[in-house]
Coordinates of C-alpha atoms and ligand atoms in Angstrom, one line a residue:
G791 CA 12.2 20.3 -2.2
G792 CA 10.1 23.3 -1.8
F793 CA 6.8 21.4 -1.7
N794 CA 3.9 22.2 0.7
V795 CA 2.8 18.6 1.0
W796 CA 5.2 16.1 -0.6
R797 CA 8.2 14.7 1.3
S798 CA 10.8 12.5 -0.2
Y799 CA 12.1 9.3 1.5
D800 CA 15.6 10.5 2.4
Q801 CA 15.2 14.2 3.2
A802 CA 15.4 15.5 6.8
G803 CA 11.9 15.2 8.1
G804 CA 11.0 12.9 5.1
I805 CA 9.0 9.7 5.2
R806 CA 11.8 7.6 6.7
D807 CA 12.5 10.1 9.5
Q808 CA 8.8 10.4 10.2
L809 CA 8.4 6.6 10.6
Y810 CA 11.3 6.6 13.1
A811 CA 9.9 9.5 15.0
A812 CA 6.5 7.8 15.2
A813 CA 8.1 4.8 16.8
R814 CA 10.3 6.9 19.1
N815 CA 7.4 8.9 20.4
N816 CA 4.9 6.1 20.9
P817 CA 6.7 3.1 22.4
D818 CA 3.4 1.6 23.8
L819 CA 1.7 1.7 20.4
V820 CA 4.2 1.6 17.5
K821 CA 6.6 -1.1 16.4
L822 CA 8.9 -0.2 13.5
E823 CA 10.5 -2.9 11.5
V824 CA 13.0 -3.0 8.6
I825 CA 11.4 -5.7 6.4
G826 CA 14.1 -5.5 3.7
H827 CA 16.6 -3.3 1.8
T828 CA 16.3 -2.0 -1.7
G829 CA 18.9 -2.4 -4.5
Q830 CA 20.4 1.0 -3.5
G831 CA 20.4 0.0 0.2
R832 CA 17.4 1.9 1.5
E833 CA 15.4 0.5 4.3
I834 CA 12.0 -0.8 3.5
L835 CA 10.0 0.0 6.6
A836 CA 6.8 -1.4 8.1
V837 CA 5.0 0.0 11.1
K838 CA 2.7 -2.0 13.4
L839 CA 0.1 -0.2 15.5
T840 CA -1.5 -2.1 18.3
K841 CA -1.6 -1.8 22.1
D842 CA 1.8 -3.0 23.5
A843 CA 3.0 -3.4 19.9
R844 CA 6.5 -4.5 21.0
K845 CA 5.4 -7.1 23.5
K846 CA 2.6 -8.7 21.5
R847 CA 3.6 -11.3 18.9
D848 CA 3.0 -10.2 15.3
G849 CA -0.2 -11.5 14.0
S850 CA -1.5 -12.4 17.4
R851 CA -4.4 -10.0 16.8
P852 CA -6.4 -9.8 13.6
A853 CA -4.3 -7.7 11.3
V854 CA -4.8 -5.3 8.4
L855 CA -2.1 -4.0 6.0
Y856 CA -2.2 -0.6 4.4
S857 CA 0.5 -0.4 1.7
S858 CA 1.3 2.4 -0.8
T859 CA 3.7 3.5 -3.5
Q860 CA 4.7 0.4 -5.2
H861 CA 4.7 2.7 -8.2
A862 CA 7.2 5.5 -7.6
R863 CA 5.3 8.4 -9.0
E864 CA 2.0 7.8 -7.2
W865 CA 2.8 10.2 -4.4
I866 CA -0.8 10.7 -3.3
S867 CA -0.9 7.1 -2.2
T868 CA 1.9 7.5 0.4
E869 CA 0.4 10.8 1.6
V870 CA -3.1 9.5 2.1
N871 CA -1.7 6.4 3.8
R872 CA 0.6 8.5 6.0
R873 CA -2.4 10.6 7.1
L874 CA -4.3 7.4 7.8
M875 CA -1.5 6.1 10.1
N876 CA -1.3 9.5 11.9
H877 CA -5.1 9.5 12.3
Y878 CA -4.8 6.3 14.4
I879 CA -1.7 7.4 16.3
D880 CA -3.3 10.8 17.1
G881 CA -6.5 9.1 18.1
W882 CA -4.7 6.8 20.4
R883 CA -2.8 9.7 22.0
A884 CA -6.0 11.7 22.5
H885 CA -7.7 8.6 24.1
D886 CA -10.4 8.5 21.4
K887 CA -12.6 5.6 22.5
Q888 CA -13.2 4.1 19.1
V889 CA -9.5 4.2 18.2
K890 CA -8.5 2.8 21.6
K891 CA -10.9 -0.1 21.2
L892 CA -9.7 -0.8 17.7
L893 CA -6.0 -0.7 18.5
T894 CA -6.6 -3.0 21.5
S895 CA -8.2 -5.7 19.4
T896 CA -6.5 -5.3 16.0
E897 CA -3.1 -4.8 14.5
L898 CA -2.9 -2.0 11.8
W899 CA 0.2 -2.3 9.7
F900 CA 1.6 0.4 7.3
V901 CA 4.1 0.2 4.6
L902 CA 4.1 3.9 3.4
V903 CA 6.7 3.4 0.6
A904 CA 6.9 0.0 -0.8
N905 CA 9.4 1.1 -3.5
P906 CA 11.7 3.6 -1.8
D907 CA 14.4 3.7 -4.5
G908 CA 11.9 4.6 -7.2
Y909 CA 10.1 7.1 -4.9
Q910 CA 13.3 8.9 -4.1
Y911 CA 14.2 9.0 -7.8
T912 CA 10.9 10.8 -8.6
F913 CA 12.0 13.6 -6.3
D914 CA 15.7 13.8 -7.5
H915 CA 15.5 13.0 -11.2
E916 CA 12.3 12.0 -13.0
R917 CA 8.9 12.8 -11.6
L918 CA 7.1 10.2 -13.7
W919 CA 9.2 7.2 -12.9
R920 CA 7.1 4.1 -12.2
K921 CA 9.2 1.0 -11.5
N922 CA 12.0 0.2 -9.1
L923 CA 15.6 0.9 -10.1
R924 CA 16.9 -2.5 -11.2
D925 CA 19.8 -1.9 -13.5
N926 CA 18.4 -3.9 -16.4
N927 CA 21.3 -3.4 -18.8
G928 CA 23.9 -3.6 -16.0
D929 CA 25.8 -0.4 -17.0
G930 CA 25.9 0.9 -13.5
E931 CA 23.5 3.9 -14.3
T932 CA 19.8 4.4 -14.0
Q933 CA 18.1 5.4 -17.2
V934 CA 15.0 5.0 -19.3
G935 CA 14.5 1.2 -19.8
D936 CA 15.7 0.2 -16.3
G937 CA 13.5 -1.0 -13.5
V938 CA 11.0 -3.8 -12.7
D939 CA 7.3 -3.2 -12.1
P940 CA 6.9 -4.1 -8.4
N941 CA 3.3 -5.0 -9.0
R942 CA 4.2 -7.7 -11.6
N943 CA 7.0 -9.5 -9.7
F944 CA 5.0 -11.5 -7.2
P945 CA 5.0 -15.3 -7.4
N946 CA 1.2 -15.7 -8.2
H947 CA 0.7 -16.4 -11.9
W948 CA 4.0 -14.7 -12.5
G949 CA 4.5 -14.3 -16.3
Y950 CA 1.2 -16.1 -17.0
D951 CA 0.8 -14.1 -20.2
E952 CA 2.1 -11.0 -22.1
E953 CA -1.2 -9.2 -21.6
G954 CA -1.0 -8.9 -17.8
S955 CA 2.8 -8.2 -17.6
S956 CA 5.7 -7.8 -20.0
S957 CA 8.9 -9.8 -20.6
I958 CA 10.5 -6.7 -22.2
Q959 CA 12.9 -4.9 -19.9
S960 CA 12.0 -1.4 -21.0
S961 CA 8.2 -2.0 -20.6
E962 CA 6.5 -0.1 -17.8
T963 CA 5.0 -3.5 -16.7
Y964 CA 8.3 -5.5 -16.9
R965 CA 7.8 -8.4 -14.6
G966 CA 11.5 -9.0 -13.9
P967 CA 13.8 -12.0 -14.7
A968 CA 12.1 -14.3 -12.1
P969 CA 9.3 -14.2 -9.6
M970 CA 10.5 -12.4 -6.4
S971 CA 13.7 -11.3 -8.2
E972 CA 13.3 -7.9 -6.5
P973 CA 14.1 -7.1 -2.9
E974 CA 10.9 -5.0 -2.6
T975 CA 8.8 -8.0 -3.6
R976 CA 10.7 -10.3 -1.1
A977 CA 10.1 -7.8 1.7
M978 CA 6.4 -7.7 1.0
V979 CA 6.1 -11.4 0.5
G980 CA 7.9 -12.0 3.8
L981 CA 5.5 -9.7 5.7
L982 CA 2.4 -11.1 4.0
D983 CA 3.4 -14.7 4.7
R984 CA 4.4 -14.1 8.3
V985 CA 1.6 -12.0 9.6
G986 CA -1.4 -13.5 7.7
F987 CA -3.5 -10.3 7.2
A988 CA -7.2 -10.5 7.2
F989 CA -7.2 -7.6 4.8
Q990 CA -4.8 -5.6 2.7
V991 CA -5.5 -2.1 1.2
N992 CA -2.8 -1.5 -1.4
Y993 CA -3.1 2.2 -2.4
H994 CA -2.2 3.2 -6.0
S995 CA -3.2 6.1 -8.3
A996 CA -4.9 7.4 -10.4
G997 CA -8.5 6.9 -11.5
Q998 CA -11.1 6.6 -8.7
W999 CA -11.4 2.8 -8.7
L1000 CA -11.9 0.4 -5.9
L1001 CA -10.4 -2.7 -7.3
Y1002 CA -10.4 -6.1 -5.8
A1003 CA -8.6 -9.4 -6.5
E1004 CA -8.2 -11.5 -8.5
G1005 CA -6.4 -9.5 -11.1
W1006 CA -5.0 -12.3 -13.3
Q1007 CA -8.3 -13.8 -14.6
T1008 CA -11.9 -12.8 -15.0
G1009 CA -13.6 -16.1 -15.6
T1010 CA -13.9 -17.9 -12.3
P1011 CA -15.4 -16.1 -9.2
T1012 CA -13.6 -16.9 -6.0
A1013 CA -15.3 -18.1 -2.8
D1014 CA -14.6 -14.7 -1.3
D1015 CA -16.4 -12.6 -4.0
P1016 CA -19.5 -12.1 -1.9
I1017 CA -17.4 -10.5 0.8
Y1018 CA -15.8 -8.2 -1.7
Y1019 CA -19.2 -7.3 -3.1
A1020 CA -20.6 -6.5 0.4
M1021 CA -17.6 -4.5 1.5
S1022 CA -16.9 -2.6 -1.7
G1023 CA -20.4 -1.4 -2.4
N1024 CA -21.8 -0.7 -5.8
L1025 CA -21.9 2.0 -8.4
D1026 CA -24.7 3.8 -6.7
A1027 CA -23.3 3.5 -3.2
P1028 CA -19.5 2.8 -3.5
A1029 CA -17.5 2.2 -0.3
I1030 CA -15.3 5.1 -1.3
A1031 CA -17.2 8.2 -2.5
D1032 CA -17.2 8.5 -6.3
F1033 CA -14.9 5.5 -6.7
H1034 CA -16.0 2.7 -9.1
P1035 CA -15.9 -0.6 -7.3
G1036 CA -15.2 -3.8 -9.2
L1037 CA -13.1 -6.9 -10.1
S1038 CA -9.7 -5.5 -11.0
S1039 CA -9.2 -7.7 -14.0
D1040 CA -12.7 -6.9 -15.3
V1041 CA -13.2 -3.2 -14.8
L1042 CA -9.6 -2.1 -15.4
Y1043 CA -7.3 -4.7 -17.0
V1044 CA -5.7 -8.0 -16.3
T1045 CA -2.4 -8.3 -14.6
N1046 CA -0.3 -11.1 -13.4
G1047 CA 2.3 -11.4 -10.6
E1048 CA 0.5 -8.7 -8.7
T1049 CA 0.5 -8.1 -4.9
T1050 CA -3.1 -8.5 -4.0
D1051 CA -3.5 -11.8 -5.9
Y1052 CA -0.4 -13.1 -4.0
A1053 CA -1.8 -11.9 -0.7
H1054 CA -5.1 -13.8 -1.3
A1055 CA -3.4 -17.0 -2.5
S1056 CA -0.8 -17.1 0.2
R1057 CA -2.8 -16.5 3.4
G1058 CA -6.4 -15.9 2.2
T1059 CA -6.0 -12.1 2.7
L1060 CA -8.9 -10.1 1.1
A1061 CA -7.1 -7.4 -0.8
W1062 CA -8.1 -4.2 -2.6
T1063 CA -6.3 -1.8 -4.8
P1064 CA -7.9 1.7 -4.5
E1065 CA -6.8 3.9 -7.4
L1066 CA -6.8 7.3 -5.8
S1067 CA -8.0 10.5 -7.5
E1068 CA -5.9 12.7 -9.8
G1069 CA -6.7 15.8 -7.8
C1070 CA -7.6 17.7 -10.9
D1071 CA -8.9 16.9 -14.4
G1072 CA -5.9 15.7 -16.3
C1073 CA -3.4 15.8 -13.4
G1074 CA -2.8 12.1 -13.8
F1075 CA -0.1 10.9 -11.5
V1076 CA 0.8 14.5 -10.6
F1077 CA -1.6 15.2 -7.8
P1078 CA -1.6 19.0 -7.0
D1079 CA 0.7 20.2 -4.2
D1080 CA -2.3 21.5 -2.3
D1081 CA -3.0 20.5 1.3
A1082 CA -6.7 21.1 1.1
L1083 CA -7.0 18.8 -1.9
V1084 CA -4.8 16.1 -0.3
Q1085 CA -6.8 16.3 3.0
A1086 CA -10.0 16.0 1.1
E1087 CA -8.7 12.8 -0.7
F1088 CA -7.7 11.4 2.7
E1089 CA -11.1 12.2 4.2
R1090 CA -12.8 10.6 1.2
N1091 CA -10.8 7.4 1.8
L1092 CA -11.0 7.3 5.6
P1093 CA -14.4 5.6 6.0
F1094 CA -13.5 2.6 3.9
A1095 CA -10.1 2.2 5.5
D1096 CA -11.7 2.4 8.9
S1097 CA -14.5 0.0 8.2
V1098 CA -12.0 -2.5 6.9
A1099 CA -10.0 -2.1 10.1
R1100 CA -13.2 -2.6 12.2
S1101 CA -14.2 -5.6 10.2
A1102 CA -11.0 -7.4 11.0
G1103 CA -11.3 -7.1 14.8
D1104 CA -12.8 -9.7 17.0
P1105 CA -15.6 -8.1 19.0
D1106 CA -15.3 -10.9 21.6
D1107 CA -11.7 -10.3 22.3
P1108 CA -11.5 -10.1 26.1
E1109 CA -8.8 -7.4 25.8
T1110 CA -11.1 -5.1 23.9
V1111 CA -11.8 -2.0 25.9
T1112 CA -15.2 -0.4 25.6
G1113 CA -14.3 2.9 27.3
Ligands
0X9_1425 O1 -1.4 -1.7 -13.1 C1 -1.3 -1.7 -11.8 O2 -0.5 -2.3 -11.2 C2 -2.4 -0.9 -11.1 N1 -2.7 0.3 -11.8 S1 -1.6 1.6 -11.8 O3 -2.1 2.6 -12.8 N2 -1.5 2.3 -10.4 O4 -0.4 1.1 -12.2 C3 -3.7 -1.7 -11.0 C4 -3.6 -3.1 -10.5 C5 -4.9 -3.6 -10.2 N3 -5.1 -4.9 -10.7 C6 -5.6 -5.2 -12.0 N4 -6.1 -4.3 -12.7 N5 -5.7 -6.5 -12.3
ZN1426 ZN1 0.2 2.0 -9.3

């Protein structure tokens, strides 16, 4: 507690409460859904924003998923994503023409905390925890060495090699005992498969990268690479200011069993992993508890998030309002 900016999952007024309040206060726009439960029983929550959200079938409009905090300690990713969600809710309530048009033709989905057990643990016990809380040694306690990396547990090239993920339980990139062994993975897979998103933006930190799939291999370009190039910009004009755009496996490192590769393989979803800023030189995963810095990071990220949303929509949708 005692933070200006950061809110845990469980606390009064925390992330979980805020998601329920958003749904309660905006019945015409917001649908809240429990997409799974964690090992400790927490709800994994997804929000859908679209006009008449509760009447329209999921995926009946072009859909975009903004997800965050697979890695417990990457708090800035939840906070930027939360401000993005509120930007659209507030715009809708204020009758902003662009937002109204967007949310009449498009579904915007948000999973603010993909790993609620791990996220809560970083508030209560260990600020730099990364993985979920799987009890690897089965002793009934959480300790160093426990946990599965939620971004290595997906059933796309799961365990393909030891470079992109680890078979060792204590590793920070432990892939788990089997693909989809983790409830957080199953929740996300279920959502991705069911809705069939045009795009996913999976926020992580830290490092000012705009990474796109595929993450498991560098050799063979996919048919979608030209779209990634066009939408991500280049070093001189990146789609997110001062972020380095590039193929994730090439400019950062190889992974396997990661979310964005699965999203692409499953439903053809074009998926990015923005690695958000540190907030100060050497801050790493501990972005400063400073509202102005957090707001600046959100504002830096808004144009790309919004242009992805606008690219998903169908301009010929008869329901699209123009004002
Ligand atoms: O390793 C990850 O899961 C992501 N980086 S983080 O520091 N937030 O843990 C990057 C995943 C992007 N994909 C690839 N580099 N292949
Ligand atoms: Zn991460």
